[in-house]
PDB file of C-alpha atoms in Angstrom:
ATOM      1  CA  UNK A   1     -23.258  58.719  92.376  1.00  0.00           C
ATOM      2  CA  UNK A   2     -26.983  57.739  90.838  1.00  0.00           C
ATOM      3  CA  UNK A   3     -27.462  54.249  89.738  1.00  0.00           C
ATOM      4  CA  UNK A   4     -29.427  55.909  87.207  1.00  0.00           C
ATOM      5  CA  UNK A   5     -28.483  57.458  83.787  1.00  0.00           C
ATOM      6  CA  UNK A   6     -29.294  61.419  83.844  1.00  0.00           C
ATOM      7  CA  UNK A   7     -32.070  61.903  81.175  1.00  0.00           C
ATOM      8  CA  UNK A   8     -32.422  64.571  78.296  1.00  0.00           C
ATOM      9  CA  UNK A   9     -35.894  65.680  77.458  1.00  0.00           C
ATOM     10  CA  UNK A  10     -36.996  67.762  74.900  1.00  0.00           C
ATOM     11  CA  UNK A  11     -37.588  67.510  71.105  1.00  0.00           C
ATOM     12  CA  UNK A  12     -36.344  64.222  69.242  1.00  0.00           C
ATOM     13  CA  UNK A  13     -32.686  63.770  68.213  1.00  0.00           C
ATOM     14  CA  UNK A  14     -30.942  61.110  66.159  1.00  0.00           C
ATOM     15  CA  UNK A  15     -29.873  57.685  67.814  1.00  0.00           C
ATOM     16  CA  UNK A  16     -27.397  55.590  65.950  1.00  0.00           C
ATOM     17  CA  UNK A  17     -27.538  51.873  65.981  1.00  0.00           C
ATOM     18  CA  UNK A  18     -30.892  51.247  64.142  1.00  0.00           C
ATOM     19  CA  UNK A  19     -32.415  50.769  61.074  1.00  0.00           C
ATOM     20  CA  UNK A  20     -35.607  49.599  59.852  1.00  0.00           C
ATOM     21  CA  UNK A  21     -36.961  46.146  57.859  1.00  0.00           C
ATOM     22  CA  UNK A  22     -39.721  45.595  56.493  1.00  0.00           C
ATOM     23  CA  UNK A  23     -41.634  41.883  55.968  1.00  0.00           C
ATOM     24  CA  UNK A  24     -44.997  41.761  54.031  1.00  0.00           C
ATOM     25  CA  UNK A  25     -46.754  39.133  52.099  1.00  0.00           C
ATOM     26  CA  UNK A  26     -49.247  36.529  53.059  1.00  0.00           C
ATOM     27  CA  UNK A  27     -46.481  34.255  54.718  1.00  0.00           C
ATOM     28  CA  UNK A  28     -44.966  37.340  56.557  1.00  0.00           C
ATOM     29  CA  UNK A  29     -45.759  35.740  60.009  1.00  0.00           C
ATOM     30  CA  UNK A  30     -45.499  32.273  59.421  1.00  0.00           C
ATOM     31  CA  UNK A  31     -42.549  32.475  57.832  1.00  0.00           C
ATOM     32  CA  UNK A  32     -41.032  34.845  60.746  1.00  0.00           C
ATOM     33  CA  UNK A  33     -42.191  32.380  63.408  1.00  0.00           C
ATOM     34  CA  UNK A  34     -40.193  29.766  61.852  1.00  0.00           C
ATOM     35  CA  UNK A  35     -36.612  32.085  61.682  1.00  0.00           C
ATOM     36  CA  UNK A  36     -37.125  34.130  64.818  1.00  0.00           C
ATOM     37  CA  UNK A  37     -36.368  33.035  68.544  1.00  0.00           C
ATOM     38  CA  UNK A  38     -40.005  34.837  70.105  1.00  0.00           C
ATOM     39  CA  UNK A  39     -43.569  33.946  69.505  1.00  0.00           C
ATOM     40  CA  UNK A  40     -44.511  35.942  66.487  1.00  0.00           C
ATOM     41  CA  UNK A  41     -48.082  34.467  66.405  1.00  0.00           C
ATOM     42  CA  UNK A  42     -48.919  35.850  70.175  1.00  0.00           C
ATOM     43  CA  UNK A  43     -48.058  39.181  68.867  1.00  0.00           C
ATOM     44  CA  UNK A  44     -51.367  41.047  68.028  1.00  0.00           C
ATOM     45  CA  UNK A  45     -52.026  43.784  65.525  1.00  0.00           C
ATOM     46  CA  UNK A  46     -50.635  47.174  66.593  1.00  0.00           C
ATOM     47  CA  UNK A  47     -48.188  45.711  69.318  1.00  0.00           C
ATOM     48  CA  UNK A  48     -44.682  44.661  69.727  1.00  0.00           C
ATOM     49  CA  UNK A  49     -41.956  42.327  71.062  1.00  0.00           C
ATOM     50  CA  UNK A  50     -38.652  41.936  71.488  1.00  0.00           C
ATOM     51  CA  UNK A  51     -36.973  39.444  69.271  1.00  0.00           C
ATOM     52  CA  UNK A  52     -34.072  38.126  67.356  1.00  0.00           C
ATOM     53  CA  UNK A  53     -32.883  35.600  64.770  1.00  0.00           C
ATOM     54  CA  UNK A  54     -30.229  33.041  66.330  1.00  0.00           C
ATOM     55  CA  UNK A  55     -27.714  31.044  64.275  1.00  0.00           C
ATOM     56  CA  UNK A  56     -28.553  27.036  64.159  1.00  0.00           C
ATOM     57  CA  UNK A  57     -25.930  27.050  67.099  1.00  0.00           C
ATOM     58  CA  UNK A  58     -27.778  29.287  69.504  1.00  0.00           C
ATOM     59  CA  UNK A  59     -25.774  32.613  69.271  1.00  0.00           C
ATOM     60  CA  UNK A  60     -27.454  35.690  68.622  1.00  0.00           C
ATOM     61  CA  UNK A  61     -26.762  37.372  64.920  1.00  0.00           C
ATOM     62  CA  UNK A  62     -29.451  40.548  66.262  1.00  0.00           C
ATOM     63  CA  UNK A  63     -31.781  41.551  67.997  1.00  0.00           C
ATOM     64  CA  UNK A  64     -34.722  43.821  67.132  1.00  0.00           C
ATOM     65  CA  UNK A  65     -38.091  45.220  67.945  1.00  0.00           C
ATOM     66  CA  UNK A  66     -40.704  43.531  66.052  1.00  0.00           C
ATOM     67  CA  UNK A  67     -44.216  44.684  65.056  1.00  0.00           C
ATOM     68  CA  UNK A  68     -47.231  43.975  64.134  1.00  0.00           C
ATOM     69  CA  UNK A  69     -48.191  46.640  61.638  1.00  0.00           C
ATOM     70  CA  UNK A  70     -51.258  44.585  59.621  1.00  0.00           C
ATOM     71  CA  UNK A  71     -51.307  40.666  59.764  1.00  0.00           C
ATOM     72  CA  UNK A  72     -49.688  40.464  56.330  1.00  0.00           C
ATOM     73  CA  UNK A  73     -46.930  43.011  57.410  1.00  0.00           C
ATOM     74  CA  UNK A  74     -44.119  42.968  60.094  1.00  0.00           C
ATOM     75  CA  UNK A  75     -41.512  46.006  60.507  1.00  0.00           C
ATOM     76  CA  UNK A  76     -38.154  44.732  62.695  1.00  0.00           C
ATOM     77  CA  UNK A  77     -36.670  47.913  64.449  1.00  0.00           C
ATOM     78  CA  UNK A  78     -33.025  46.303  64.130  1.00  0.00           C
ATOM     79  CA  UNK A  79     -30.455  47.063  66.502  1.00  0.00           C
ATOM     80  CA  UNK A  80     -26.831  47.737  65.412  1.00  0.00           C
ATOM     81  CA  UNK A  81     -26.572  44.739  62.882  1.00  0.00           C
ATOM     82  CA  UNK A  82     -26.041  45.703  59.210  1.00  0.00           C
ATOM     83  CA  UNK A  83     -29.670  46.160  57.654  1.00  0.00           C
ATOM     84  CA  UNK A  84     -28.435  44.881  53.977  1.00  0.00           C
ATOM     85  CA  UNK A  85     -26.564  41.829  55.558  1.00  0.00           C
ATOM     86  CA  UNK A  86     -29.063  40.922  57.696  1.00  0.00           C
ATOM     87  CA  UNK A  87     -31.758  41.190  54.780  1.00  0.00           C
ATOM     88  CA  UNK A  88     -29.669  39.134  52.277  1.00  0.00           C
ATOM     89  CA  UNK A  89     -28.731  36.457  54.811  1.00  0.00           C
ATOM     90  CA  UNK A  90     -32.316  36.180  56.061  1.00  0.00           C
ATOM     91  CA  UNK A  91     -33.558  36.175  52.353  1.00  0.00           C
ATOM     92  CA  UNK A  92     -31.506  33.049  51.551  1.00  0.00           C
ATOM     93  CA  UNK A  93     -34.457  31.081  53.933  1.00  0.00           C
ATOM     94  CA  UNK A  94     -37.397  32.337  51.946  1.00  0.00           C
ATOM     95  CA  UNK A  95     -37.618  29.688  49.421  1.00  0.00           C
ATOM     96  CA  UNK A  96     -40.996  29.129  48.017  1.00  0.00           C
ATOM     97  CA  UNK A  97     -42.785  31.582  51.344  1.00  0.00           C
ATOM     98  CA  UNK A  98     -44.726  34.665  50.267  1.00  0.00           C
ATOM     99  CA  UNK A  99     -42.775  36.863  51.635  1.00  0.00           C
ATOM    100  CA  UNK A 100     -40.944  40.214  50.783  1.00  0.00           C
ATOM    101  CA  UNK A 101     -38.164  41.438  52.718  1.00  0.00           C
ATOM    102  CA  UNK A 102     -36.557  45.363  52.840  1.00  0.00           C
ATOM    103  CA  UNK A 103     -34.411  47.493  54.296  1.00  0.00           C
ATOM    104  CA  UNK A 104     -36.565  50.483  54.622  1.00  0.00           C
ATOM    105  CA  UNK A 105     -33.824  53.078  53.770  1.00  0.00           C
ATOM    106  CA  UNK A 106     -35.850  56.290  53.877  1.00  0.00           C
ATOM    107  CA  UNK A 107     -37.246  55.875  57.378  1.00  0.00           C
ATOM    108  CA  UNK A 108     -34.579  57.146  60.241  1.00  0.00           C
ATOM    109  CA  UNK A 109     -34.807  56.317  63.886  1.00  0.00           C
ATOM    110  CA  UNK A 110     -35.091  58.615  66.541  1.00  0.00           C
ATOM    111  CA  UNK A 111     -35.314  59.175  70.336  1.00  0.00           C
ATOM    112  CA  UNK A 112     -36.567  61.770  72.784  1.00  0.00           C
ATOM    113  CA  UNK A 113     -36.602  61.501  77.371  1.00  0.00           C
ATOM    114  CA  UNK A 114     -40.273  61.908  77.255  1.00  0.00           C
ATOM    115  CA  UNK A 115     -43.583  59.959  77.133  1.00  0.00           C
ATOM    116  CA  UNK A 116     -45.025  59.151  74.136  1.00  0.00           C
ATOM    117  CA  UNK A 117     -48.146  60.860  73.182  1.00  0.00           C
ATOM    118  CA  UNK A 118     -50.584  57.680  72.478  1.00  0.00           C
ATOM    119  CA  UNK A 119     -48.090  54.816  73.125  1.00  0.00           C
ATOM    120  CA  UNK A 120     -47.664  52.503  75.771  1.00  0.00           C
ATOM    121  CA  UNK A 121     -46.187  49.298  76.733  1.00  0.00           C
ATOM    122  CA  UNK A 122     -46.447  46.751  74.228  1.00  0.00           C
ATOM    123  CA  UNK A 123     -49.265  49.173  71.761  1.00  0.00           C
ATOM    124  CA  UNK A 124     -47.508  51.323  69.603  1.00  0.00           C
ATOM    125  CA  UNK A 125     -48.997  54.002  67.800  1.00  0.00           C
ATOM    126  CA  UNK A 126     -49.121  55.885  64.506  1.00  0.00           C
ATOM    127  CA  UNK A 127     -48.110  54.131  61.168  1.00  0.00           C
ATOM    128  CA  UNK A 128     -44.689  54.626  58.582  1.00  0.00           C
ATOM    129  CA  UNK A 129     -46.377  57.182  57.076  1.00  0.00           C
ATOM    130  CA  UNK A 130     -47.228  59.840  56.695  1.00  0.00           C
ATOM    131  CA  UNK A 131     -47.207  60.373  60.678  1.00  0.00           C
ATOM    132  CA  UNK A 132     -44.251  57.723  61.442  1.00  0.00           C
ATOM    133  CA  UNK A 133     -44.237  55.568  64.622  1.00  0.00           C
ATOM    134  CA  UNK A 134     -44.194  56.078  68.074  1.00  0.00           C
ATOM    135  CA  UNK A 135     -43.034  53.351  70.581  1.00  0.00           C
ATOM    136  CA  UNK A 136     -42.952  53.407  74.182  1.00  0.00           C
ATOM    137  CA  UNK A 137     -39.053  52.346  75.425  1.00  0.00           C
ATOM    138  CA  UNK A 138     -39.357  54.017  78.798  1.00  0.00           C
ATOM    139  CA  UNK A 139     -38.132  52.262  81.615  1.00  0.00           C
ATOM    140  CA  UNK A 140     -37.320  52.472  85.893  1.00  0.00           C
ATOM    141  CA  UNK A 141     -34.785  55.084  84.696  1.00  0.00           C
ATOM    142  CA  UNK A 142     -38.288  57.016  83.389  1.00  0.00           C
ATOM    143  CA  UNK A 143     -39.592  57.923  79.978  1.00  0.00           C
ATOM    144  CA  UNK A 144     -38.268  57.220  76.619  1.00  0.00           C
ATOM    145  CA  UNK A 145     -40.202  57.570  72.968  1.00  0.00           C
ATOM    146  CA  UNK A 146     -39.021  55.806  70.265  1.00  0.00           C
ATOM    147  CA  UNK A 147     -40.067  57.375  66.909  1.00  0.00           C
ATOM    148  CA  UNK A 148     -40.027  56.090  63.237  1.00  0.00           C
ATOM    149  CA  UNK A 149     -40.479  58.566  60.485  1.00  0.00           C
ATOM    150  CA  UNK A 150     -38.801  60.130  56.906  1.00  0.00           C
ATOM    151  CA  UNK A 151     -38.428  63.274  58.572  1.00  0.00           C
ATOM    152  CA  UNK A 152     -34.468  63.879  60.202  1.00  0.00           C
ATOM    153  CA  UNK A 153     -33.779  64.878  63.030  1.00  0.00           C
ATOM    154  CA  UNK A 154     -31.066  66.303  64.413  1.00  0.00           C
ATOM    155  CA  UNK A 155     -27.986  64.823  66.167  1.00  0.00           C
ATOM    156  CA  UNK A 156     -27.293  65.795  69.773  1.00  0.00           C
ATOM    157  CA  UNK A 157     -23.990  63.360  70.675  1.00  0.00           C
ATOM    158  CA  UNK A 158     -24.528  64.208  74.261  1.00  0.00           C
ATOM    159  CA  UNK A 159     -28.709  63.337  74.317  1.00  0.00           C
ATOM    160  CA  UNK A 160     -27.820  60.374  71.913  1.00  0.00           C
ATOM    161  CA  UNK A 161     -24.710  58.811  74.730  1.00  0.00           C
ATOM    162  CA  UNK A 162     -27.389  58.916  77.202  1.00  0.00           C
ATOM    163  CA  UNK A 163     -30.002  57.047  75.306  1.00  0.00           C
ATOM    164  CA  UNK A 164     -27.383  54.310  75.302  1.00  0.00           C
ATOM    165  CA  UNK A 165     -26.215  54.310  78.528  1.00  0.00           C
ATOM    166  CA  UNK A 166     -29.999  54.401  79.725  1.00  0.00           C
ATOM    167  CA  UNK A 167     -30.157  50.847  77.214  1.00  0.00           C
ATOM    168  CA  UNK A 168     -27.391  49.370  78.729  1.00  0.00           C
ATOM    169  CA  UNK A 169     -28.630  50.163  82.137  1.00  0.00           C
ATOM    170  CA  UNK A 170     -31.928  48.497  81.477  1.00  0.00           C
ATOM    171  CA  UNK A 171     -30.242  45.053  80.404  1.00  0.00           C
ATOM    172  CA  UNK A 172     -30.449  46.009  76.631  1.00  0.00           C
ATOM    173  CA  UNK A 173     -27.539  45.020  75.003  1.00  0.00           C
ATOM    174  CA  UNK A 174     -25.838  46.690  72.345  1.00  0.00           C
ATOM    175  CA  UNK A 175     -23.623  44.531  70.228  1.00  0.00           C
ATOM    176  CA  UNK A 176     -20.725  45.581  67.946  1.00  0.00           C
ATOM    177  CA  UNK A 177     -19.692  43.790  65.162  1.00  0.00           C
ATOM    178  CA  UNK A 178     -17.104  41.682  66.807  1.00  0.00           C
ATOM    179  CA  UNK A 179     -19.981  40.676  69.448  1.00  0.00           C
ATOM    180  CA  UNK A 180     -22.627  38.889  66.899  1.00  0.00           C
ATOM    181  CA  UNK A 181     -22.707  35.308  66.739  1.00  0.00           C
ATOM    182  CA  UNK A 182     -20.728  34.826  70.171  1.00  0.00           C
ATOM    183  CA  UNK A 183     -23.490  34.810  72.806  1.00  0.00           C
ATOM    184  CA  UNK A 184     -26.468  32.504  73.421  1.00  0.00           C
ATOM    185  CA  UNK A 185     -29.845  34.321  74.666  1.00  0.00           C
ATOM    186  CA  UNK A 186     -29.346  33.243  77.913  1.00  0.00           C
ATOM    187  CA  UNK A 187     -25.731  34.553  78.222  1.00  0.00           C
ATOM    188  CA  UNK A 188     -27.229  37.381  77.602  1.00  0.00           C
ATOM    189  CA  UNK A 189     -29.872  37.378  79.474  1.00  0.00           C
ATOM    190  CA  UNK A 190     -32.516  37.636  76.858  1.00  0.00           C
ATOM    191  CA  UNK A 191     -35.014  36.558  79.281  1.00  0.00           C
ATOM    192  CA  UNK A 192     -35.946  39.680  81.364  1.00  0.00           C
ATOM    193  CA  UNK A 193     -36.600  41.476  77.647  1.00  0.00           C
ATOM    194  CA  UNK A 194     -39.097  38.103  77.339  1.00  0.00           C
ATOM    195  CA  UNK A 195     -37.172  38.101  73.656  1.00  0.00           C
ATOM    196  CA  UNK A 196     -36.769  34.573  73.060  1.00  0.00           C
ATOM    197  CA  UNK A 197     -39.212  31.247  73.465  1.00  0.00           C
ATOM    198  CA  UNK A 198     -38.717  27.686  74.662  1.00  0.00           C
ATOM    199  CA  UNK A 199     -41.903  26.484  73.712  1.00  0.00           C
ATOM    200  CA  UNK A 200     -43.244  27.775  70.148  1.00  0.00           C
ATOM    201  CA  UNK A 201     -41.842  25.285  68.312  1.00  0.00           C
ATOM    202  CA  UNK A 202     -38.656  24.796  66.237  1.00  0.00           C
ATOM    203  CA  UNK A 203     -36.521  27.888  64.922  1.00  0.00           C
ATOM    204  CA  UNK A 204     -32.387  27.888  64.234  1.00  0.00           C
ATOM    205  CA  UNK A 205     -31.050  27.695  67.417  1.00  0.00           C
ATOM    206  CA  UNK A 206     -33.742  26.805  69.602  1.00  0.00           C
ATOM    207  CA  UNK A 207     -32.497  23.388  70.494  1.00  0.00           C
ATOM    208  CA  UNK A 208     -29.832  25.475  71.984  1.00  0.00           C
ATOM    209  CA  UNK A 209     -32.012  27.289  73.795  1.00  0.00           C
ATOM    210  CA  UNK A 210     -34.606  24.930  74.912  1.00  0.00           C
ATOM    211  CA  UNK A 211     -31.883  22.274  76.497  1.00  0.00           C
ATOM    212  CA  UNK A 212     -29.827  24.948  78.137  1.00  0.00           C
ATOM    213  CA  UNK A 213     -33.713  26.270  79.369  1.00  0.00           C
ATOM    214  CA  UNK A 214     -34.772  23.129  80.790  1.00  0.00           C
ATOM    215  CA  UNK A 215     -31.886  21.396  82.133  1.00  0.00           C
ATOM    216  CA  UNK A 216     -30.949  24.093  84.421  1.00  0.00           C
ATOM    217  CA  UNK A 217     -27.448  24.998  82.193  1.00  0.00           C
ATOM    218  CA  UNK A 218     -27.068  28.750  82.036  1.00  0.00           C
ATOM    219  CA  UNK A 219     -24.204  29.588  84.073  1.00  0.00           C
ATOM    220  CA  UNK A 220     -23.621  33.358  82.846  1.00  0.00           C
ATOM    221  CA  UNK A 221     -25.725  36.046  82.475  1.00  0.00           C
ATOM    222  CA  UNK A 222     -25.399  40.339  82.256  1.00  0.00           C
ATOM    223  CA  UNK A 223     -24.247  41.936  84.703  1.00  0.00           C
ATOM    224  CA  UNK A 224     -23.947  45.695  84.753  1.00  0.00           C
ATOM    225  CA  UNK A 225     -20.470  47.617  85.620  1.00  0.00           C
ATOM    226  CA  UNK A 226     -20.635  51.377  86.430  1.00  0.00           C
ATOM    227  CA  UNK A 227     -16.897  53.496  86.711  1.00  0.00           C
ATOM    228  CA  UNK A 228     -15.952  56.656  87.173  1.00  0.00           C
ATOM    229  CA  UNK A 229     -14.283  56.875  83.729  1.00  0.00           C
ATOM    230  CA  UNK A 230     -15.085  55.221  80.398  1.00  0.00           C
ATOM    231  CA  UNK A 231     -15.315  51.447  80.158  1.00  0.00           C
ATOM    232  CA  UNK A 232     -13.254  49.752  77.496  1.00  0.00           C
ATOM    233  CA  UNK A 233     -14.175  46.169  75.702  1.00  0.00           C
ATOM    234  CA  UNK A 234     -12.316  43.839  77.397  1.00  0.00           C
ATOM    235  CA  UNK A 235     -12.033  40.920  80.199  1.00  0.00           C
ATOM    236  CA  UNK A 236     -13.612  41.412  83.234  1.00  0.00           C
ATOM    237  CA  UNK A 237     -11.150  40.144  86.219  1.00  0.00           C
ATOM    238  CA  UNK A 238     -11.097  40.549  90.094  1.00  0.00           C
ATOM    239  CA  UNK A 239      -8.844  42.765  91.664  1.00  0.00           C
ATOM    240  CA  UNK A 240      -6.882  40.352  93.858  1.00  0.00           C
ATOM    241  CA  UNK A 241      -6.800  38.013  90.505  1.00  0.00           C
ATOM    242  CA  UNK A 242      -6.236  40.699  87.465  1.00  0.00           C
ATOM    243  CA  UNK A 243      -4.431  37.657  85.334  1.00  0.00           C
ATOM    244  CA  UNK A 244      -7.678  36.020  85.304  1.00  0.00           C
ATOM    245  CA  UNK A 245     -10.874  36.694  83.451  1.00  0.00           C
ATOM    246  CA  UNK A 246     -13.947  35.882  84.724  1.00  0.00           C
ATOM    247  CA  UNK A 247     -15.922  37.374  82.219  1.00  0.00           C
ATOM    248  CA  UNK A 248     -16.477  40.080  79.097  1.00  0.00           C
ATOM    249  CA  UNK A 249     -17.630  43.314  78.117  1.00  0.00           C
ATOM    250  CA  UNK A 250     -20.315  42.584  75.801  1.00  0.00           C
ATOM    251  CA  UNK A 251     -21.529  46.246  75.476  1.00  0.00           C
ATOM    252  CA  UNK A 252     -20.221  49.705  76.462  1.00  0.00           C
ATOM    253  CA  UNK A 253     -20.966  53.456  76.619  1.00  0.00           C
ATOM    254  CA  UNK A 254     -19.139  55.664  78.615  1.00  0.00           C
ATOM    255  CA  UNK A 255     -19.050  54.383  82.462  1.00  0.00           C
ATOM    256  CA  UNK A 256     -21.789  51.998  82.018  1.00  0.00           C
ATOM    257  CA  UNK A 257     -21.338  48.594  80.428  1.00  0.00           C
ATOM    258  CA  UNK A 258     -22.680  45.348  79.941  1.00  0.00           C
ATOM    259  CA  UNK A 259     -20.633  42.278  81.030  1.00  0.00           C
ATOM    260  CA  UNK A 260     -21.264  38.655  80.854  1.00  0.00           C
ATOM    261  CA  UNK A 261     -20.264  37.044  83.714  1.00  0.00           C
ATOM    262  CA  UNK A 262     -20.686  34.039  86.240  1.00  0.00           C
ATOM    263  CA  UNK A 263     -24.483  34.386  87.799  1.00  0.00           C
ATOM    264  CA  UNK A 264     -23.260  34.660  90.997  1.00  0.00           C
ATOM    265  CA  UNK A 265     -20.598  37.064  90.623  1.00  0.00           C
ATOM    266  CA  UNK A 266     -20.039  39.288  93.267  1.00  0.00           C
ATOM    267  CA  UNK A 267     -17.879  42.307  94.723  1.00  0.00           C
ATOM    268  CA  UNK A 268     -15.745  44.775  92.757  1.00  0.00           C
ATOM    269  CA  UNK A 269     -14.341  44.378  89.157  1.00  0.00           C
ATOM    270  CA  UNK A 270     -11.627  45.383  86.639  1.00  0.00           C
ATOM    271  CA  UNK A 271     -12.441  46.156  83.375  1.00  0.00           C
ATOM    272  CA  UNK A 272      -9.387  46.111  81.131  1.00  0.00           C
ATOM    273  CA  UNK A 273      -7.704  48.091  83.803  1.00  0.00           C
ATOM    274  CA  UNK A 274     -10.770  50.414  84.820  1.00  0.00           C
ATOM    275  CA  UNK A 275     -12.161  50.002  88.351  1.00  0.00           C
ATOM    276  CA  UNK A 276     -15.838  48.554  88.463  1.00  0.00           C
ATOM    277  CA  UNK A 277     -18.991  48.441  90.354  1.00  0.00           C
ATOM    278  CA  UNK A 278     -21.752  46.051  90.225  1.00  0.00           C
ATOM    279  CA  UNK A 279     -25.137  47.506  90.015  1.00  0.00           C
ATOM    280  CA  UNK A 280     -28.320  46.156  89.484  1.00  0.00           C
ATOM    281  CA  UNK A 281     -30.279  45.869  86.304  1.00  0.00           C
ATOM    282  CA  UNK A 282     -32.989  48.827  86.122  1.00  0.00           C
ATOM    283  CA  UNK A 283     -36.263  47.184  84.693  1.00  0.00           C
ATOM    284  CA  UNK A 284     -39.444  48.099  82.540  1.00  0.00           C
ATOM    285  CA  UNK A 285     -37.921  47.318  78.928  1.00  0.00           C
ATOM    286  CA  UNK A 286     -40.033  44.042  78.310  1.00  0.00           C
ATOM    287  CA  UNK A 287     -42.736  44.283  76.325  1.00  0.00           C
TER     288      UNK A 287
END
């Protein structure tokens, strides 16, 4: 059995989980550098990072793609976190900034297992409109496009399960609603997506994040789970110890999953019941 997940390629299809926000005005960036847990100034015009906004205890609320689309205007490709919650919770912070924030609800999100035409790496290409967006999320498990546009496209369930399981593969976690606000950056190893900083400067959370950083503290991390059938949410136990959980199923789809665990975790697993391997984390998703 591949360690890799079995790409689709072809035209683009629908992928569920994301939506689009927009932040504009001439304290776009500043005021995003002083909410978000990356480096928005080191971000120049045309590229992107991964990023997220943290509560003031460290735990992640979401975690997005963020661009550069002009200096006065940021777009946040937002991963499985409600777009109107998120926008009216962040919008509570703006006080007296010059800043707008929107959900962009007439732009969809959509994914294809082929190179993109211009973009690559961190440069992503084409605007919101008329053309839409094209980012590269390709990876050691090969090529991915990313696209951001008004035109649909159309849903293929079985191309769209193995975008996930390609994310999850690659370290990217996808979080339910039950898993926001429960996991530090670390826990989740935020650090091989190069998603969070400890030295920008001050941002909710990132006392959190800069003492757990620099005194050596971070004791769990992702580790990935493969099975021959699907993988449920649950504890993750040893076989010769199933009464005892060593760790959780942060994110699942299908037989691959997402678990954070002890760093030094080794050997077989159980997953609520389902029989688990350890694989290693297939990289290329930082940007």
């Amino acid at each position: 059995m591949s360690d890799k997940p079995t790409p689709a390629s072809g035209a683009f299809f629908a992928i569920d989980g994301w939506s689009v926000i927009r932040l504009d005005g001439a304290d776009a960036s500043r005021f995003a550098q002083a909410q978000f847990m990356g480096d928005v100034e080191a971000l120049a015009p045309g590229h992107w990072q991964w990023n997220g906004w943290l509560t003031p205890k460290g735990r992640l609320v979401a975690l997005f793609a963020l661009l550069r689309a002009q200096p006065d205007q940021l777009l946040l490709l937002l991963a499985d976190a409600d777009p109107e919650g998120f926008v009216a919770e962040l919008s509570r912070y703006v006080f007296r900034s010059k800043v707008r924030i929107a959900h962009e609800t007439g732009l969809a999100v959509h994914g294809r297992f082929e190179a993109p035409a211009t973009a690559a790496a961190a440069a992503f290409a084409g605007a919101v409109s008329p053309a839409g967006l094209e980012l590269d999320f390709g990876g050691d498990g090969g090529p991915r496009t990313l696209a951001v546009s008004a035109a649909p496209a159309p849903e293929r369930p079985e191309a769209a399960a193995r975008w996930r399981a390609f994310d999850l593969a690659h370290g990217l976690p996808r979080l339910d609603p039950t898993q926001a606000s429960q996991w530090t950056p670390q826990q989740l190893s935020l650090d091989r997506l190069r998603a969070y900083s400890v030295k920008k400067g001050c941002y909710p959370g990132q006392e959190i994040v800069a003492r757990t950083h620099f005194l050596g503290q971070a004791k769990r991390g992702l580790v990935r789970l493969r099975a021959e059938a699907a993988i449920p949410v649950g504890p993750v136990c040893a076989p010769a110890d199933p009464g005892r959980a060593v760790g959780s199923i942060v994110s699942a789809a299908g037989n691959e999953a997402l678990a954070a665990m002890p760093l030094d975790a080794t050997g077989p697993w159980l997953a609520a019941g389902v029989e688990c391997t350890a694989l290693p984390l297939l990289g290329g998703l930082a940007r």
